[in-house]
Amino acid sequence: GAGVSQSPSNKVTEKGKDVELRCDPISGHTALYWYRQSLGQGLEFLIYFQGNSAPDKSGLPSDRFSAERTGGSVSTLTIQRTQQEDSAVYLCASSPRTGDNEQFFGPGTRLTVL
Amino acid sequence: AQRVTQPEKLLSVFKGAPVELKCNYSYSGSPELFWYVQYSRQRLQLLLRHISRESIKGFTADLNKGETSFHLKKPFAQEEDSAMYYCALRAGNTPLVFGKGTRLSVIA
């Protein structure tokens, strides 16, 4: 079946604009995760969902970042008033349940803030 | 809090040479450890997990609780092993915690 998909694959925006990143998990996966991948920082955990609820939002870098998930499926990560330091690859992953060993990753969205 | 440390950002080895990618963790309980790999222009994917005690693509990793380490090893590196490698830890029913990654470059 289809894997995790993310859109857009690339996003270039101007500083101060808002952006929305989308993640479609594998069908039936109840757990969904967002990570940020940047040079020198590796994989930074942002937030995860179990169903539609987010038990742990501690990884969100600032209040400009928010995420939601509806219908236990698609999730959107929103970054308001983007800054240049937000430039990174944003990865989404899903797994059947939160405690599952393997997380399946999407291809990522490369965000560039000019 | 759980933490995963990969001390090397970049590791370069010659083809046929042994490889060891270091990973140390901090967690007071019994962790689950994993290695993920990202080849050029491909998705991040699971390479191996410590509970399986398996060898994947010639790679093995042994969990050493005394040294809190989970180093990834391969006796003879191949060019196709060049990739970004991430060590990850799970503590209980929580998302994975990743290290900062090590880029392995195998030189022909």
PDB file of C-alpha atoms in Angstrom:
ATOM      1  CA  GLY A   1       0.000   0.000   0.000  1.00  0.00           C
ATOM      2  CA  ALA A   2       0.943   3.657  -0.112  1.00  0.00           C
ATOM      3  CA  GLY A   3       3.407   4.967   2.395  1.00  0.00           C
ATOM      4  CA  VAL A   4       3.365   8.218   4.309  1.00  0.00           C
ATOM      5  CA  SER A   5       2.988  11.175   1.993  1.00  0.00           C
ATOM      6  CA  GLN A   6       3.740  14.823   2.607  1.00  0.00           C
ATOM      7  CA  SER A   7       2.952  17.975   0.717  1.00  0.00           C
ATOM      8  CA  PRO A   8       4.322  20.175  -0.565  1.00  0.00           C
ATOM      9  CA  SER A   9       7.695  18.578  -1.200  1.00  0.00           C
ATOM     10  CA  ASN A  10       9.313  22.000  -1.296  1.00  0.00           C
ATOM     11  CA  LYS A  11       8.129  25.330   0.053  1.00  0.00           C
ATOM     12  CA  VAL A  12       9.856  28.654  -0.314  1.00  0.00           C
ATOM     13  CA  THR A  13       8.341  31.506   1.625  1.00  0.00           C
ATOM     14  CA  GLU A  14       9.184  34.986   2.784  1.00  0.00           C
ATOM     15  CA  LYS A  15       9.974  35.801   6.358  1.00  0.00           C
ATOM     16  CA  GLY A  16       6.825  36.672   8.261  1.00  0.00           C
ATOM     17  CA  LYS A  17       4.456  34.581   6.160  1.00  0.00           C
ATOM     18  CA  ASP A  18       2.480  31.621   7.494  1.00  0.00           C
ATOM     19  CA  VAL A  19       2.929  28.139   6.058  1.00  0.00           C
ATOM     20  CA  GLU A  20       0.978  24.896   6.309  1.00  0.00           C
ATOM     21  CA  LEU A  21       2.590  21.512   5.869  1.00  0.00           C
ATOM     22  CA  ARG A  22       0.487  18.423   5.315  1.00  0.00           C
ATOM     23  CA  CYS A  23       1.009  14.791   6.231  1.00  0.00           C
ATOM     24  CA  ASP A  24      -1.033  11.797   5.103  1.00  0.00           C
ATOM     25  CA  PRO A  25      -0.151   8.795   7.261  1.00  0.00           C
ATOM     26  CA  ILE A  26      -0.416   5.166   6.295  1.00  0.00           C
ATOM     27  CA  SER A  27      -4.057   4.130   6.400  1.00  0.00           C
ATOM     28  CA  GLY A  28      -4.974   2.670   9.771  1.00  0.00           C
ATOM     29  CA  HIS A  29      -1.994   4.099  11.630  1.00  0.00           C
ATOM     30  CA  THR A  30      -3.242   5.807  14.764  1.00  0.00           C
ATOM     31  CA  ALA A  31       0.067   7.378  15.800  1.00  0.00           C
ATOM     32  CA  LEU A  32       1.534  10.271  13.837  1.00  0.00           C
ATOM     33  CA  TYR A  33       4.767  12.165  14.516  1.00  0.00           C
ATOM     34  CA  TRP A  34       6.364  15.388  13.312  1.00  0.00           C
ATOM     35  CA  TYR A  35      10.116  15.922  13.313  1.00  0.00           C
ATOM     36  CA  ARG A  36      12.380  18.673  12.062  1.00  0.00           C
ATOM     37  CA  GLN A  37      15.627  17.741  10.343  1.00  0.00           C
ATOM     38  CA  SER A  38      18.309  20.390   9.999  1.00  0.00           C
ATOM     39  CA  LEU A  39      22.055  20.448   9.547  1.00  0.00           C
ATOM     40  CA  GLY A  40      23.820  20.047  12.821  1.00  0.00           C
ATOM     41  CA  GLN A  41      20.648  19.408  14.788  1.00  0.00           C
ATOM     42  CA  GLY A  42      19.732  15.987  13.527  1.00  0.00           C
ATOM     43  CA  LEU A  43      16.146  14.884  14.011  1.00  0.00           C
ATOM     44  CA  GLU A  44      14.289  17.127  16.408  1.00  0.00           C
ATOM     45  CA  PHE A  45      10.995  15.809  17.773  1.00  0.00           C
ATOM     46  CA  LEU A  46       8.177  18.338  17.495  1.00  0.00           C
ATOM     47  CA  ILE A  47       4.859  16.709  18.376  1.00  0.00           C
ATOM     48  CA  TYR A  48       2.970  13.465  18.120  1.00  0.00           C
ATOM     49  CA  PHE A  49      -0.658  12.449  17.872  1.00  0.00           C
ATOM     50  CA  GLN A  50      -2.403   9.393  19.163  1.00  0.00           C
ATOM     51  CA  GLY A  51      -5.618   9.520  17.214  1.00  0.00           C
ATOM     52  CA  ASN A  52      -6.623  13.170  17.127  1.00  0.00           C
ATOM     53  CA  SER A  53      -5.095  14.135  20.451  1.00  0.00           C
ATOM     54  CA  ALA A  54      -1.569  15.363  21.039  1.00  0.00           C
ATOM     55  CA  PRO A  55      -0.333  14.092  24.436  1.00  0.00           C
ATOM     56  CA  ASP A  56       3.071  15.717  24.067  1.00  0.00           C
ATOM     57  CA  LYS A  57       3.546  19.171  22.591  1.00  0.00           C
ATOM     58  CA  SER A  58       6.769  19.851  24.426  1.00  0.00           C
ATOM     59  CA  GLY A  59       8.910  19.688  21.325  1.00  0.00           C
ATOM     60  CA  LEU A  60       7.277  22.590  19.529  1.00  0.00           C
ATOM     61  CA  PRO A  61       9.985  25.278  19.328  1.00  0.00           C
ATOM     62  CA  SER A  62       7.706  28.250  19.938  1.00  0.00           C
ATOM     63  CA  ASP A  63       4.083  29.326  20.016  1.00  0.00           C
ATOM     64  CA  ARG A  64       4.363  30.099  16.313  1.00  0.00           C
ATOM     65  CA  PHE A  65       4.192  26.343  15.732  1.00  0.00           C
ATOM     66  CA  SER A  66       0.945  24.418  15.968  1.00  0.00           C
ATOM     67  CA  ALA A  67      -0.397  21.151  14.635  1.00  0.00           C
ATOM     68  CA  GLU A  68      -3.705  19.461  14.329  1.00  0.00           C
ATOM     69  CA  ARG A  69      -5.076  16.164  13.194  1.00  0.00           C
ATOM     70  CA  THR A  70      -8.627  15.512  12.195  1.00  0.00           C
ATOM     71  CA  GLY A  71     -10.458  12.273  11.599  1.00  0.00           C
ATOM     72  CA  GLY A  72      -7.503  10.334  12.918  1.00  0.00           C
ATOM     73  CA  SER A  73      -5.806  10.707   9.577  1.00  0.00           C
ATOM     74  CA  VAL A  74      -4.364  13.800   7.912  1.00  0.00           C
ATOM     75  CA  SER A  75      -2.296  16.199   9.988  1.00  0.00           C
ATOM     76  CA  THR A  76      -1.203  19.748   9.302  1.00  0.00           C
ATOM     77  CA  LEU A  77       1.731  21.547  10.855  1.00  0.00           C
ATOM     78  CA  THR A  78       1.344  25.311  10.778  1.00  0.00           C
ATOM     79  CA  ILE A  79       4.151  27.771  11.259  1.00  0.00           C
ATOM     80  CA  GLN A  80       3.058  31.362  11.726  1.00  0.00           C
ATOM     81  CA  ARG A  81       5.222  34.393  11.026  1.00  0.00           C
ATOM     82  CA  THR A  82       8.037  32.239   9.675  1.00  0.00           C
ATOM     83  CA  GLN A  83      11.620  33.084  10.530  1.00  0.00           C
ATOM     84  CA  GLN A  84      14.797  32.142   8.693  1.00  0.00           C
ATOM     85  CA  GLU A  85      15.728  29.720  11.463  1.00  0.00           C
ATOM     86  CA  ASP A  86      12.588  27.737  10.613  1.00  0.00           C
ATOM     87  CA  SER A  87      14.248  26.620   7.385  1.00  0.00           C
ATOM     88  CA  ALA A  88      14.623  22.844   7.576  1.00  0.00           C
ATOM     89  CA  VAL A  89      13.165  19.589   6.333  1.00  0.00           C
ATOM     90  CA  TYR A  90       9.983  18.702   8.198  1.00  0.00           C
ATOM     91  CA  LEU A  91       9.429  14.970   8.438  1.00  0.00           C
ATOM     92  CA  CYS A  92       6.240  13.161   9.276  1.00  0.00           C
ATOM     93  CA  ALA A  93       6.067   9.549  10.414  1.00  0.00           C
ATOM     94  CA  SER A  94       3.311   7.175  11.410  1.00  0.00           C
ATOM     95  CA  SER A  95       2.982   3.867  13.208  1.00  0.00           C
ATOM     96  CA  PRO A  96       0.057   1.598  14.007  1.00  0.00           C
ATOM     97  CA  ARG A  97       0.246   2.631  17.676  1.00  0.00           C
ATOM     98  CA  THR A  98       2.454   4.928  19.724  1.00  0.00           C
ATOM     99  CA  GLY A  99       4.410   2.118  21.298  1.00  0.00           C
ATOM    100  CA  ASP A 100       5.198   0.332  18.069  1.00  0.00           C
ATOM    101  CA  ASN A 101       8.819  -0.321  17.304  1.00  0.00           C
ATOM    102  CA  GLU A 102       8.905   1.013  13.789  1.00  0.00           C
ATOM    103  CA  GLN A 103       7.929   4.454  12.619  1.00  0.00           C
ATOM    104  CA  PHE A 104       7.393   4.847   8.877  1.00  0.00           C
ATOM    105  CA  PHE A 105       8.628   8.140   7.510  1.00  0.00           C
ATOM    106  CA  GLY A 106       7.409  10.347   4.724  1.00  0.00           C
ATOM    107  CA  PRO A 107       9.670  12.048   2.176  1.00  0.00           C
ATOM    108  CA  GLY A 108       9.609  15.336   4.029  1.00  0.00           C
ATOM    109  CA  THR A 109       8.842  18.941   3.162  1.00  0.00           C
ATOM    110  CA  ARG A 110      11.843  21.164   2.588  1.00  0.00           C
ATOM    111  CA  LEU A 111      10.997  24.623   3.913  1.00  0.00           C
ATOM    112  CA  THR A 112      13.114  27.599   2.940  1.00  0.00           C
ATOM    113  CA  VAL A 113      12.399  30.945   4.553  1.00  0.00           C
ATOM    114  CA  LEU A 114      13.983  33.844   2.706  1.00  0.00           C
TER     115      LEU A 114
ATOM    116  CA  ALA B   1      14.965  12.739  30.282  1.00  0.00           C
ATOM    117  CA  GLN B   2      16.109  10.381  27.599  1.00  0.00           C
ATOM    118  CA  ARG B   3      19.026  11.375  25.445  1.00  0.00           C
ATOM    119  CA  VAL B   4      20.886   9.821  22.536  1.00  0.00           C
ATOM    120  CA  THR B   5      24.409  10.908  21.692  1.00  0.00           C
ATOM    121  CA  GLN B   6      26.191  10.245  18.434  1.00  0.00           C
ATOM    122  CA  PRO B   7      29.603  11.811  18.891  1.00  0.00           C
ATOM    123  CA  GLU B   8      30.676  11.772  15.248  1.00  0.00           C
ATOM    124  CA  LYS B   9      28.987  14.033  12.717  1.00  0.00           C
ATOM    125  CA  LEU B  10      30.994  12.558   9.870  1.00  0.00           C
ATOM    126  CA  LEU B  11      32.827   9.287   9.525  1.00  0.00           C
ATOM    127  CA  SER B  12      34.898   8.484   6.456  1.00  0.00           C
ATOM    128  CA  VAL B  13      36.274   5.010   5.822  1.00  0.00           C
ATOM    129  CA  PHE B  14      37.775   3.194   2.874  1.00  0.00           C
ATOM    130  CA  LYS B  15      35.866   0.465   1.092  1.00  0.00           C
ATOM    131  CA  GLY B  16      36.558  -2.854   2.762  1.00  0.00           C
ATOM    132  CA  ALA B  17      37.546  -1.288   6.070  1.00  0.00           C
ATOM    133  CA  PRO B  18      35.601  -1.957   9.281  1.00  0.00           C
ATOM    134  CA  VAL B  19      32.991   0.548  10.360  1.00  0.00           C
ATOM    135  CA  GLU B  20      31.778   1.473  13.815  1.00  0.00           C
ATOM    136  CA  LEU B  21      29.181   4.191  14.322  1.00  0.00           C
ATOM    137  CA  LYS B  22      28.984   5.147  17.951  1.00  0.00           C
ATOM    138  CA  CYS B  23      25.810   5.660  19.929  1.00  0.00           C
ATOM    139  CA  ASN B  24      25.422   6.273  23.645  1.00  0.00           C
ATOM    140  CA  TYR B  25      22.200   6.823  25.499  1.00  0.00           C
ATOM    141  CA  SER B  26      20.976   8.023  28.849  1.00  0.00           C
ATOM    142  CA  TYR B  27      17.918   6.438  30.372  1.00  0.00           C
ATOM    143  CA  SER B  28      17.448   4.941  33.790  1.00  0.00           C
ATOM    144  CA  GLY B  29      15.108   2.163  32.715  1.00  0.00           C
ATOM    145  CA  SER B  30      15.265  -0.558  30.084  1.00  0.00           C
ATOM    146  CA  PRO B  31      15.336   1.102  26.693  1.00  0.00           C
ATOM    147  CA  GLU B  32      14.613  -0.115  23.231  1.00  0.00           C
ATOM    148  CA  LEU B  33      17.309   0.935  20.785  1.00  0.00           C
ATOM    149  CA  PHE B  34      17.159   1.291  17.030  1.00  0.00           C
ATOM    150  CA  TRP B  35      19.271   2.351  14.089  1.00  0.00           C
ATOM    151  CA  TYR B  36      17.616   4.252  11.253  1.00  0.00           C
ATOM    152  CA  VAL B  37      19.292   5.025   7.927  1.00  0.00           C
ATOM    153  CA  GLN B  38      18.689   7.615   5.235  1.00  0.00           C
ATOM    154  CA  TYR B  39      20.281   6.994   1.855  1.00  0.00           C
ATOM    155  CA  SER B  40      20.647   9.847  -0.594  1.00  0.00           C
ATOM    156  CA  ARG B  41      17.266  10.990  -1.901  1.00  0.00           C
ATOM    157  CA  GLN B  42      15.454   8.274   0.033  1.00  0.00           C
ATOM    158  CA  ARG B  43      13.263   8.241   3.090  1.00  0.00           C
ATOM    159  CA  LEU B  44      14.465   7.615   6.577  1.00  0.00           C
ATOM    160  CA  GLN B  45      13.958   3.927   7.273  1.00  0.00           C
ATOM    161  CA  LEU B  46      14.526   1.406  10.023  1.00  0.00           C
ATOM    162  CA  LEU B  47      17.799  -0.487   9.704  1.00  0.00           C
ATOM    163  CA  LEU B  48      17.730  -2.677  12.783  1.00  0.00           C
ATOM    164  CA  ARG B  49      16.464  -2.926  16.345  1.00  0.00           C
ATOM    165  CA  HIS B  50      18.267  -4.380  19.312  1.00  0.00           C
ATOM    166  CA  ILE B  51      15.521  -6.760  20.381  1.00  0.00           C
ATOM    167  CA  SER B  52      15.733  -8.585  17.067  1.00  0.00           C
ATOM    168  CA  ARG B  53      19.448  -9.231  17.394  1.00  0.00           C
ATOM    169  CA  GLU B  54      19.568  -9.379  13.631  1.00  0.00           C
ATOM    170  CA  SER B  55      22.144  -8.537  10.998  1.00  0.00           C
ATOM    171  CA  ILE B  56      20.882  -6.287   8.230  1.00  0.00           C
ATOM    172  CA  LYS B  57      23.049  -5.519   5.192  1.00  0.00           C
ATOM    173  CA  GLY B  58      25.988  -6.853   7.195  1.00  0.00           C
ATOM    174  CA  PHE B  59      25.405  -4.418  10.050  1.00  0.00           C
ATOM    175  CA  THR B  60      25.021  -5.502  13.658  1.00  0.00           C
ATOM    176  CA  ALA B  61      24.542  -3.606  16.897  1.00  0.00           C
ATOM    177  CA  ASP B  62      24.776  -4.897  20.438  1.00  0.00           C
ATOM    178  CA  LEU B  63      23.153  -3.208  23.374  1.00  0.00           C
ATOM    179  CA  ASN B  64      25.679  -2.756  26.180  1.00  0.00           C
ATOM    180  CA  LYS B  65      23.753  -1.679  29.250  1.00  0.00           C
ATOM    181  CA  GLY B  66      26.898  -1.298  31.326  1.00  0.00           C
ATOM    182  CA  GLU B  67      28.339   1.236  28.908  1.00  0.00           C
ATOM    183  CA  THR B  68      24.888   2.505  27.826  1.00  0.00           C
ATOM    184  CA  SER B  69      25.945   2.062  24.230  1.00  0.00           C
ATOM    185  CA  PHE B  70      24.474   0.670  21.041  1.00  0.00           C
ATOM    186  CA  HIS B  71      27.247   0.996  18.489  1.00  0.00           C
ATOM    187  CA  LEU B  72      26.592  -0.012  14.881  1.00  0.00           C
ATOM    188  CA  LYS B  73      29.250  -2.181  13.275  1.00  0.00           C
ATOM    189  CA  LYS B  74      30.093  -3.709   9.950  1.00  0.00           C
ATOM    190  CA  PRO B  75      33.302  -5.628   9.253  1.00  0.00           C
ATOM    191  CA  PHE B  76      33.760  -4.546   5.632  1.00  0.00           C
ATOM    192  CA  ALA B  77      32.273  -1.263   4.434  1.00  0.00           C
ATOM    193  CA  GLN B  78      30.758  -0.992   0.966  1.00  0.00           C
ATOM    194  CA  GLU B  79      30.231   2.147  -1.104  1.00  0.00           C
ATOM    195  CA  GLU B  80      26.475   1.655  -0.939  1.00  0.00           C
ATOM    196  CA  ASP B  81      26.664   1.999   2.853  1.00  0.00           C
ATOM    197  CA  SER B  82      27.273   5.721   2.446  1.00  0.00           C
ATOM    198  CA  ALA B  83      24.308   7.369   4.140  1.00  0.00           C
ATOM    199  CA  MET B  84      23.110   9.242   7.201  1.00  0.00           C
ATOM    200  CA  TYR B  85      22.675   7.007  10.239  1.00  0.00           C
ATOM    201  CA  TYR B  86      20.538   7.848  13.253  1.00  0.00           C
ATOM    202  CA  CYS B  87      20.484   6.036  16.548  1.00  0.00           C
ATOM    203  CA  ALA B  88      17.132   6.137  18.353  1.00  0.00           C
ATOM    204  CA  LEU B  89      15.759   5.216  21.743  1.00  0.00           C
ATOM    205  CA  ARG B  90      12.305   4.421  22.988  1.00  0.00           C
ATOM    206  CA  ALA B  91      11.519   4.616  26.686  1.00  0.00           C
ATOM    207  CA  GLY B  92       8.190   3.015  27.378  1.00  0.00           C
ATOM    208  CA  ASN B  93       5.201   3.957  25.278  1.00  0.00           C
ATOM    209  CA  THR B  94       6.682   7.135  23.853  1.00  0.00           C
ATOM    210  CA  PRO B  95       7.888   8.423  20.490  1.00  0.00           C
ATOM    211  CA  LEU B  96      11.423   7.700  19.447  1.00  0.00           C
ATOM    212  CA  VAL B  97      14.199  10.009  20.597  1.00  0.00           C
ATOM    213  CA  PHE B  98      16.847  10.381  17.914  1.00  0.00           C
ATOM    214  CA  GLY B  99      20.490  11.299  18.037  1.00  0.00           C
ATOM    215  CA  LYS B 100      21.901  14.008  15.784  1.00  0.00           C
ATOM    216  CA  GLY B 101      23.083  11.494  13.237  1.00  0.00           C
ATOM    217  CA  THR B 102      26.376  10.432  11.703  1.00  0.00           C
ATOM    218  CA  ARG B 103      27.091  10.762   8.027  1.00  0.00           C
ATOM    219  CA  LEU B 104      29.047   7.753   6.807  1.00  0.00           C
ATOM    220  CA  SER B 105      31.124   8.201   3.698  1.00  0.00           C
ATOM    221  CA  VAL B 106      32.717   5.100   2.197  1.00  0.00           C
ATOM    222  CA  ILE B 107      35.588   5.957  -0.090  1.00  0.00           C
ATOM    223  CA  ALA B 108      36.377   3.703  -3.029  1.00  0.00           C
TER     224      ALA B 108
END
